[in-house]
Amino acid sequence: MSLETLSRAAIIARRCGTDAATALLNEGLLSEEAFYRALARRLGAPFLVGPLAICEGVPYARCLMSGAAPLAGCEGGETLVAAPRGAAVARLIAAADRLAEPPAITTPTVLKQALFARYGAAIAEDASETLGRLRPEWSCRPGPLAVDLALAGGVLALVVLLARLPTAAGFVLLLLVQGLMLALLTFRLAAAAIGAAEIVRADASEPRPVLLTDDALPTYTILVALYREAPVVPRLLGALRRLDYPAAKLDIKFLLEADDDETAAAFRATPELGLKVPL
């Protein structure tokens, strides 16, 4: 790695208010494997390329967040493999001299693949069911809700009532119901029109907002779910690469099904775009 590349990463990190390791990887200045090989050399630790076997019964959520996990089948004690990210890289380097034995180093991609290979079913269940358990009101649940059943019952009761009433009374009731619906529709349209007028007046009277500097911008995670869409991968990656946002402040993740080998192969076949692609 050249001094020019390191200097460029340091400038980007300073401008964006992040660390140089994140700038190097997210900007595509250095490949993930080259970076973590260099880190292993700096620590005097082995670099593992995978596939890795993770121990049974480890808290996989904590491993994914911390970037470290114990390896299975190690004689003479437990061996830790680490793939630190962001500021954790600098902390590990600073603590290396105080460690009796540094952890083995791998890439975040290899560590994630090892954890998914061991705990894939549990991770998938957590991803799909945790929101429903913790925040049921935010989650889409199968089947009709109580409100849906109440509305359907009300409509059915109204239909039965109209069918049993005399013609004149039924006609009057129908007019009342239609009048109520028309009033509700008029109210909603008027509210939308008033809201739009308020926005226009606010835009005309208020000063233009001041744009944030790169260091004040938040980090965004972008989740891109794909299934059997290999033909669109090159255009999609190109569009994401052209986002007018600091790459050091973007965390882009592509969510693929385990059996979608075609789309995964399309991602791996487009490294020239320089976009970090965690799968």
C-alpha atoms as a printed R data frame, in Angstrom:
    type eleno elety resid chain resno       x       y       z
1   ATOM     1    CA   MET     A     1   0.000   0.000   0.000
2   ATOM     2    CA   SER     A     2   1.443   3.362  -1.013
3   ATOM     3    CA   LEU     A     3   1.816   6.419   1.182
4   ATOM     4    CA   GLU     A     4  -0.399   8.265  -1.277
5   ATOM     5    CA   THR     A     5  -3.237   5.826  -0.622
6   ATOM     6    CA   LEU     A     6  -2.810   6.083   3.143
7   ATOM     7    CA   SER     A     7  -2.700   9.863   2.941
8   ATOM     8    CA   ARG     A     8  -5.860   9.925   0.845
9   ATOM     9    CA   ALA     A     9  -7.638   7.650   3.336
10  ATOM    10    CA   ALA     A    10  -6.545   9.879   6.232
11  ATOM    11    CA   ILE     A    11  -7.852  12.985   4.445
12  ATOM    12    CA   ILE     A    12 -11.208  11.309   3.722
13  ATOM    13    CA   ALA     A    13 -11.476  10.052   7.314
14  ATOM    14    CA   ARG     A    14 -10.734  13.513   8.709
15  ATOM    15    CA   ARG     A    15 -13.252  15.153   6.384
16  ATOM    16    CA   CYS     A    16 -16.002  12.615   7.165
17  ATOM    17    CA   GLY     A    17 -15.304  12.331  10.881
18  ATOM    18    CA   THR     A    18 -14.600   8.606  10.699
19  ATOM    19    CA   ASP     A    19 -11.549   6.346  10.992
20  ATOM    20    CA   ALA     A    20  -8.975   5.601   8.309
21  ATOM    21    CA   ALA     A    21  -9.749   1.867   8.232
22  ATOM    22    CA   THR     A    22 -13.379   2.535   7.313
23  ATOM    23    CA   ALA     A    23 -12.325   5.090   4.712
24  ATOM    24    CA   LEU     A    24  -9.859   2.667   3.126
25  ATOM    25    CA   LEU     A    25 -12.405  -0.131   2.784
26  ATOM    26    CA   ASN     A    26 -15.586   1.800   1.998
27  ATOM    27    CA   GLU     A    27 -13.897   4.007  -0.589
28  ATOM    28    CA   GLY     A    28 -12.474   0.933  -2.338
29  ATOM    29    CA   LEU     A    29  -8.880   2.114  -1.848
30  ATOM    30    CA   LEU     A    30  -7.831  -1.323  -0.576
31  ATOM    31    CA   SER     A    31  -9.408  -4.750  -0.782
32  ATOM    32    CA   GLU     A    32 -10.740  -6.338   2.381
33  ATOM    33    CA   GLU     A    33  -8.339  -9.294   2.205
34  ATOM    34    CA   ALA     A    34  -5.265  -7.100   1.645
35  ATOM    35    CA   PHE     A    35  -6.189  -4.888   4.585
36  ATOM    36    CA   TYR     A    36  -6.676  -7.748   7.048
37  ATOM    37    CA   ARG     A    37  -3.550  -9.552   5.832
38  ATOM    38    CA   ALA     A    38  -1.610  -6.380   6.606
39  ATOM    39    CA   LEU     A    39  -3.271  -6.176  10.027
40  ATOM    40    CA   ALA     A    40  -2.284  -9.782  10.791
41  ATOM    41    CA   ARG     A    41   1.349  -9.023   9.845
42  ATOM    42    CA   ARG     A    42   1.326  -5.943  12.088
43  ATOM    43    CA   LEU     A    43   0.044  -7.991  15.032
44  ATOM    44    CA   GLY     A    44   2.249 -10.996  14.328
45  ATOM    45    CA   ALA     A    45  -0.879 -13.138  14.171
46  ATOM    46    CA   PRO     A    46  -1.954 -15.846  11.706
47  ATOM    47    CA   PHE     A    47  -4.309 -14.818   8.915
48  ATOM    48    CA   LEU     A    48  -7.120 -17.302   8.250
49  ATOM    49    CA   VAL     A    49  -8.829 -17.390   4.874
50  ATOM    50    CA   GLY     A    50 -11.572 -19.883   5.733
51  ATOM    51    CA   PRO     A    51 -13.756 -21.734   5.780
52  ATOM    52    CA   LEU     A    52 -13.769 -21.488   9.563
53  ATOM    53    CA   ALA     A    53 -15.490 -23.730  12.110
54  ATOM    54    CA   ILE     A    54 -17.042 -21.765  14.957
55  ATOM    55    CA   CYS     A    55 -17.637 -23.298  18.392
56  ATOM    56    CA   GLU     A    56 -21.084 -24.565  19.333
57  ATOM    57    CA   GLY     A    57 -23.209 -22.510  21.686
58  ATOM    58    CA   VAL     A    58 -21.573 -19.114  21.226
59  ATOM    59    CA   PRO     A    59 -23.765 -15.954  21.271
60  ATOM    60    CA   TYR     A    60 -23.722 -15.365  17.527
61  ATOM    61    CA   ALA     A    61 -25.366 -11.920  17.751
62  ATOM    62    CA   ARG     A    62 -22.581 -10.712  20.037
63  ATOM    63    CA   CYS     A    63 -19.972 -12.276  17.754
64  ATOM    64    CA   LEU     A    64 -21.395 -10.478  14.726
65  ATOM    65    CA   MET     A    65 -21.409  -7.157  16.565
66  ATOM    66    CA   SER     A    66 -17.962  -7.489  18.140
67  ATOM    67    CA   GLY     A    67 -16.277  -9.068  15.113
68  ATOM    68    CA   ALA     A    68 -14.758 -11.969  17.046
69  ATOM    69    CA   ALA     A    69 -15.621 -15.611  17.717
70  ATOM    70    CA   PRO     A    70 -14.004 -18.746  19.201
71  ATOM    71    CA   LEU     A    71 -12.915 -21.453  16.791
72  ATOM    72    CA   ALA     A    72 -13.987 -25.069  17.199
73  ATOM    73    CA   GLY     A    73 -11.686 -28.067  17.419
74  ATOM    74    CA   CYS     A    74  -8.645 -26.253  18.792
75  ATOM    75    CA   GLU     A    75  -6.304 -28.341  20.876
76  ATOM    76    CA   GLY     A    76  -4.702 -26.831  23.958
77  ATOM    77    CA   GLY     A    77  -7.420 -24.271  24.612
78  ATOM    78    CA   GLU     A    78  -9.776 -21.982  22.798
79  ATOM    79    CA   THR     A    79  -8.489 -19.932  19.865
80  ATOM    80    CA   LEU     A    80 -10.133 -16.620  19.090
81  ATOM    81    CA   VAL     A    81 -10.480 -15.320  15.550
82  ATOM    82    CA   ALA     A    82 -11.117 -11.609  15.082
83  ATOM    83    CA   ALA     A    83 -12.179  -9.354  12.231
84  ATOM    84    CA   PRO     A    84 -12.279  -5.906  13.855
85  ATOM    85    CA   ARG     A    85 -13.945  -3.040  12.047
86  ATOM    86    CA   GLY     A    86 -13.642   0.711  12.246
87  ATOM    87    CA   ALA     A    87 -12.068   2.155  15.386
88  ATOM    88    CA   ALA     A    88 -11.706  -1.370  16.855
89  ATOM    89    CA   VAL     A    89  -8.755  -1.897  14.482
90  ATOM    90    CA   ALA     A    90  -6.774   0.913  16.132
91  ATOM    91    CA   ARG     A    91  -7.723  -0.322  19.610
92  ATOM    92    CA   LEU     A    92  -6.490  -3.832  18.802
93  ATOM    93    CA   ILE     A    93  -3.183  -2.505  17.458
94  ATOM    94    CA   ALA     A    94  -2.729  -0.326  20.552
95  ATOM    95    CA   ALA     A    95  -3.380  -3.302  22.852
96  ATOM    96    CA   ALA     A    96  -1.254  -5.798  20.871
97  ATOM    97    CA   ASP     A    97   1.860  -5.340  23.039
98  ATOM    98    CA   ARG     A    98  -0.124  -6.124  26.180
99  ATOM    99    CA   LEU     A    99  -1.658  -9.333  24.815
100 ATOM   100    CA   ALA     A   100  -0.011 -12.633  25.667
101 ATOM   101    CA   GLU     A   101  -1.127 -13.967  22.288
102 ATOM   102    CA   PRO     A   102  -2.980 -11.906  19.673
103 ATOM   103    CA   PRO     A   103  -6.110 -13.425  18.129
104 ATOM   104    CA   ALA     A   104  -6.005 -14.937  14.686
105 ATOM   105    CA   ILE     A   105  -7.187 -12.478  12.041
106 ATOM   106    CA   THR     A   106  -9.664 -13.005   9.233
107 ATOM   107    CA   THR     A   107 -11.911 -10.768   7.155
108 ATOM   108    CA   PRO     A   108 -15.420  -9.744   8.288
109 ATOM   109    CA   THR     A   109 -16.820 -11.572   5.254
110 ATOM   110    CA   VAL     A   110 -15.167 -14.881   6.188
111 ATOM   111    CA   LEU     A   111 -16.173 -14.543   9.845
112 ATOM   112    CA   LYS     A   112 -19.764 -13.760   8.883
113 ATOM   113    CA   GLN     A   113 -19.883 -16.738   6.517
114 ATOM   114    CA   ALA     A   114 -18.602 -19.019   9.285
115 ATOM   115    CA   LEU     A   115 -21.242 -17.772  11.735
116 ATOM   116    CA   PHE     A   116 -23.987 -18.134   9.134
117 ATOM   117    CA   ALA     A   117 -22.811 -21.651   8.304
118 ATOM   118    CA   ARG     A   118 -23.102 -22.660  11.964
119 ATOM   119    CA   TYR     A   119 -26.142 -20.616  13.044
120 ATOM   120    CA   GLY     A   120 -27.836 -19.741   9.762
121 ATOM   121    CA   ALA     A   121 -31.280 -21.061  10.731
122 ATOM   122    CA   ALA     A   122 -31.278 -19.272  14.101
123 ATOM   123    CA   ILE     A   123 -30.067 -16.009  12.537
124 ATOM   124    CA   ALA     A   124 -32.776 -16.194   9.870
125 ATOM   125    CA   GLU     A   125 -35.438 -16.840  12.507
126 ATOM   126    CA   ASP     A   126 -34.237 -13.887  14.593
127 ATOM   127    CA   ALA     A   127 -34.216 -11.614  11.543
128 ATOM   128    CA   SER     A   128 -37.774 -12.534  10.568
129 ATOM   129    CA   GLU     A   129 -39.457 -12.901  13.971
130 ATOM   130    CA   THR     A   130 -37.724 -10.547  16.432
131 ATOM   131    CA   LEU     A   131 -39.561  -7.421  15.262
132 ATOM   132    CA   GLY     A   132 -42.908  -9.166  15.683
133 ATOM   133    CA   ARG     A   133 -41.998 -10.163  19.247
134 ATOM   134    CA   LEU     A   134 -40.566  -6.829  20.356
135 ATOM   135    CA   ARG     A   135 -42.716  -4.419  18.332
136 ATOM   136    CA   PRO     A   136 -45.831  -6.223  17.084
137 ATOM   137    CA   GLU     A   137 -47.416  -2.914  16.027
138 ATOM   138    CA   TRP     A   138 -44.527  -2.338  13.593
139 ATOM   139    CA   SER     A   139 -44.631  -5.832  12.152
140 ATOM   140    CA   CYS     A   140 -46.762  -7.192   9.329
141 ATOM   141    CA   ARG     A   141 -48.558 -10.220  10.752
142 ATOM   142    CA   PRO     A   142 -50.353 -12.824   8.621
143 ATOM   143    CA   GLY     A   143 -54.117 -13.083   8.797
144 ATOM   144    CA   PRO     A   144 -56.807 -10.456   9.436
145 ATOM   145    CA   LEU     A   145 -56.552  -8.112  12.407
146 ATOM   146    CA   ALA     A   146 -59.384  -7.293  14.819
147 ATOM   147    CA   VAL     A   147 -60.022  -4.008  13.019
148 ATOM   148    CA   ASP     A   148 -60.282  -5.822   9.671
149 ATOM   149    CA   LEU     A   149 -62.788  -8.302  11.095
150 ATOM   150    CA   ALA     A   150 -64.852  -5.495  12.656
151 ATOM   151    CA   LEU     A   151 -65.017  -3.580   9.378
152 ATOM   152    CA   ALA     A   152 -65.949  -6.695   7.423
153 ATOM   153    CA   GLY     A   153 -68.678  -7.487   9.971
154 ATOM   154    CA   GLY     A   154 -70.014  -3.946   9.759
155 ATOM   155    CA   VAL     A   155 -70.190  -4.059   5.961
156 ATOM   156    CA   LEU     A   156 -71.911  -7.457   6.044
157 ATOM   157    CA   ALA     A   157 -74.458  -6.228   8.615
158 ATOM   158    CA   LEU     A   158 -75.171  -3.167   6.455
159 ATOM   159    CA   VAL     A   159 -75.749  -5.335   3.375
160 ATOM   160    CA   VAL     A   160 -78.139  -7.603   5.311
161 ATOM   161    CA   LEU     A   161 -79.976  -4.559   6.708
162 ATOM   162    CA   LEU     A   162 -80.401  -3.008   3.260
163 ATOM   163    CA   ALA     A   163 -81.723  -6.292   1.894
164 ATOM   164    CA   ARG     A   164 -84.367  -6.583   4.637
165 ATOM   165    CA   LEU     A   165 -85.583  -2.977   4.677
166 ATOM   166    CA   PRO     A   166 -88.390  -1.759   2.397
167 ATOM   167    CA   THR     A   167 -87.266  -0.251  -0.876
168 ATOM   168    CA   ALA     A   168 -87.791   3.392   0.122
169 ATOM   169    CA   ALA     A   169 -86.134   3.022   3.541
170 ATOM   170    CA   GLY     A   170 -83.233   1.115   2.028
171 ATOM   171    CA   PHE     A   171 -82.786   3.809  -0.589
172 ATOM   172    CA   VAL     A   172 -82.707   6.525   2.090
173 ATOM   173    CA   LEU     A   173 -80.174   4.583   4.176
174 ATOM   174    CA   LEU     A   174 -78.010   4.043   1.100
175 ATOM   175    CA   LEU     A   175 -78.086   7.786   0.390
176 ATOM   176    CA   LEU     A   176 -77.035   8.504   3.965
177 ATOM   177    CA   VAL     A   177 -74.121   6.061   3.747
178 ATOM   178    CA   GLN     A   178 -72.998   7.481   0.399
179 ATOM   179    CA   GLY     A   179 -73.286  11.017   1.778
180 ATOM   180    CA   LEU     A   180 -71.097  10.029   4.722
181 ATOM   181    CA   MET     A   181 -68.494   8.515   2.389
182 ATOM   182    CA   LEU     A   182 -68.554  11.658   0.216
183 ATOM   183    CA   ALA     A   183 -68.072  13.849   3.292
184 ATOM   184    CA   LEU     A   184 -65.095  11.763   4.445
185 ATOM   185    CA   LEU     A   185 -63.525  11.892   0.974
186 ATOM   186    CA   THR     A   186 -64.033  15.664   0.778
187 ATOM   187    CA   PHE     A   187 -62.451  16.103   4.219
188 ATOM   188    CA   ARG     A   188 -59.380  14.090   3.228
189 ATOM   189    CA   LEU     A   189 -58.930  15.955  -0.050
190 ATOM   190    CA   ALA     A   190 -59.288  19.301   1.715
191 ATOM   191    CA   ALA     A   191 -56.735  18.279   4.371
192 ATOM   192    CA   ALA     A   192 -54.272  17.218   1.661
193 ATOM   193    CA   ALA     A   193 -54.770  20.508  -0.218
194 ATOM   194    CA   ILE     A   194 -54.290  22.592   2.938
195 ATOM   195    CA   GLY     A   195 -51.157  20.638   3.810
196 ATOM   196    CA   ALA     A   196 -49.683  21.178   0.350
197 ATOM   197    CA   ALA     A   197 -50.450  24.914   0.534
198 ATOM   198    CA   GLU     A   198 -48.744  25.155   3.932
199 ATOM   199    CA   ILE     A   199 -45.632  23.434   2.543
200 ATOM   200    CA   VAL     A   200 -45.494  25.844  -0.399
201 ATOM   201    CA   ARG     A   201 -45.834  28.868   1.905
202 ATOM   202    CA   ALA     A   202 -43.167  27.496   4.249
203 ATOM   203    CA   ASP     A   203 -40.772  26.915   1.348
204 ATOM   204    CA   ALA     A   204 -41.340  30.479   0.125
205 ATOM   205    CA   SER     A   205 -40.914  32.169   3.517
206 ATOM   206    CA   GLU     A   206 -38.228  30.147   5.275
207 ATOM   207    CA   PRO     A   207 -34.539  30.400   4.376
208 ATOM   208    CA   ARG     A   208 -32.946  27.526   2.550
209 ATOM   209    CA   PRO     A   209 -31.484  24.913   4.922
210 ATOM   210    CA   VAL     A   210 -27.744  24.893   5.466
211 ATOM   211    CA   LEU     A   211 -26.118  21.770   4.051
212 ATOM   212    CA   LEU     A   212 -24.279  19.620   6.566
213 ATOM   213    CA   THR     A   213 -20.574  19.033   6.223
214 ATOM   214    CA   ASP     A   214 -19.372  15.459   5.660
215 ATOM   215    CA   ASP     A   215 -18.298  15.001   9.273
216 ATOM   216    CA   ALA     A   216 -21.784  15.979  10.510
217 ATOM   217    CA   LEU     A   217 -23.609  13.546   8.213
218 ATOM   218    CA   PRO     A   218 -24.981  10.356   9.821
219 ATOM   219    CA   THR     A   219 -23.996   6.862   8.754
220 ATOM   220    CA   TYR     A   220 -26.743   5.142   6.776
221 ATOM   221    CA   THR     A   221 -27.271   1.407   6.383
222 ATOM   222    CA   ILE     A   222 -28.823   0.473   3.035
223 ATOM   223    CA   LEU     A   223 -30.428  -2.968   2.809
224 ATOM   224    CA   VAL     A   224 -30.904  -4.205  -0.765
225 ATOM   225    CA   ALA     A   225 -32.990  -7.381  -0.998
226 ATOM   226    CA   LEU     A   226 -32.614  -9.347  -4.238
227 ATOM   227    CA   TYR     A   227 -33.762 -12.723  -5.493
228 ATOM   228    CA   ARG     A   228 -32.789 -14.156  -8.882
229 ATOM   229    CA   GLU     A   229 -31.939 -10.731 -10.279
230 ATOM   230    CA   ALA     A   230 -28.438 -11.318 -11.589
231 ATOM   231    CA   PRO     A   231 -28.954  -9.260 -14.808
232 ATOM   232    CA   VAL     A   232 -29.564  -6.039 -12.857
233 ATOM   233    CA   VAL     A   233 -26.538  -6.383 -10.569
234 ATOM   234    CA   PRO     A   234 -24.024  -4.354 -12.657
235 ATOM   235    CA   ARG     A   235 -26.474  -1.444 -13.116
236 ATOM   236    CA   LEU     A   236 -27.498  -1.591  -9.457
237 ATOM   237    CA   LEU     A   237 -23.911  -1.462  -8.226
238 ATOM   238    CA   GLY     A   238 -23.152   1.386 -10.608
239 ATOM   239    CA   ALA     A   239 -26.156   3.367  -9.334
240 ATOM   240    CA   LEU     A   240 -25.166   2.822  -5.704
241 ATOM   241    CA   ARG     A   241 -21.614   3.854  -6.500
242 ATOM   242    CA   ARG     A   242 -22.921   7.151  -7.910
243 ATOM   243    CA   LEU     A   243 -24.821   8.076  -4.747
244 ATOM   244    CA   ASP     A   244 -23.965  11.651  -3.774
245 ATOM   245    CA   TYR     A   245 -22.986  10.691  -0.246
246 ATOM   246    CA   PRO     A   246 -19.608   9.968   1.388
247 ATOM   247    CA   ALA     A   247 -18.825   6.278   0.918
248 ATOM   248    CA   ALA     A   248 -17.208   6.241   4.369
249 ATOM   249    CA   LYS     A   249 -20.666   6.997   5.821
250 ATOM   250    CA   LEU     A   250 -22.505   4.258   3.907
251 ATOM   251    CA   ASP     A   251 -23.050   0.678   5.087
252 ATOM   252    CA   ILE     A   252 -24.542  -1.157   2.091
253 ATOM   253    CA   LYS     A   253 -25.678  -4.744   2.587
254 ATOM   254    CA   PHE     A   254 -27.159  -7.028  -0.056
255 ATOM   255    CA   LEU     A   255 -29.647  -9.597   1.213
256 ATOM   256    CA   LEU     A   256 -29.711 -12.758  -0.905
257 ATOM   257    CA   GLU     A   257 -31.433 -16.095  -0.464
258 ATOM   258    CA   ALA     A   258 -29.148 -19.010   0.377
259 ATOM   259    CA   ASP     A   259 -30.033 -20.839  -2.874
260 ATOM   260    CA   ASP     A   260 -29.582 -17.798  -5.144
261 ATOM   261    CA   ASP     A   261 -26.116 -18.722  -6.426
262 ATOM   262    CA   GLU     A   262 -26.651 -16.898  -9.726
263 ATOM   263    CA   THR     A   263 -27.108 -13.462  -8.136
264 ATOM   264    CA   ALA     A   264 -24.204 -14.048  -5.732
265 ATOM   265    CA   ALA     A   265 -21.967 -14.977  -8.666
266 ATOM   266    CA   ALA     A   266 -23.008 -11.776 -10.464
267 ATOM   267    CA   PHE     A   267 -21.844  -9.723  -7.485
268 ATOM   268    CA   ARG     A   268 -18.493 -11.457  -7.338
269 ATOM   269    CA   ALA     A   269 -18.010 -10.966 -11.079
270 ATOM   270    CA   THR     A   270 -18.117  -7.159 -10.849
271 ATOM   271    CA   PRO     A   271 -15.185  -6.189  -8.594
272 ATOM   272    CA   GLU     A   272 -14.098  -3.413 -10.928
273 ATOM   273    CA   LEU     A   273 -16.801  -1.127  -9.574
274 ATOM   274    CA   GLY     A   274 -14.837  -0.763  -6.354
275 ATOM   275    CA   LEU     A   275 -17.894  -1.146  -4.136
276 ATOM   276    CA   LYS     A   276 -17.630  -3.118  -0.941
277 ATOM   277    CA   VAL     A   277 -20.197  -5.927  -1.323
278 ATOM   278    CA   PRO     A   278 -20.996  -7.882   1.871
279 ATOM   279    CA   LEU     A   279 -23.222 -10.859   1.001
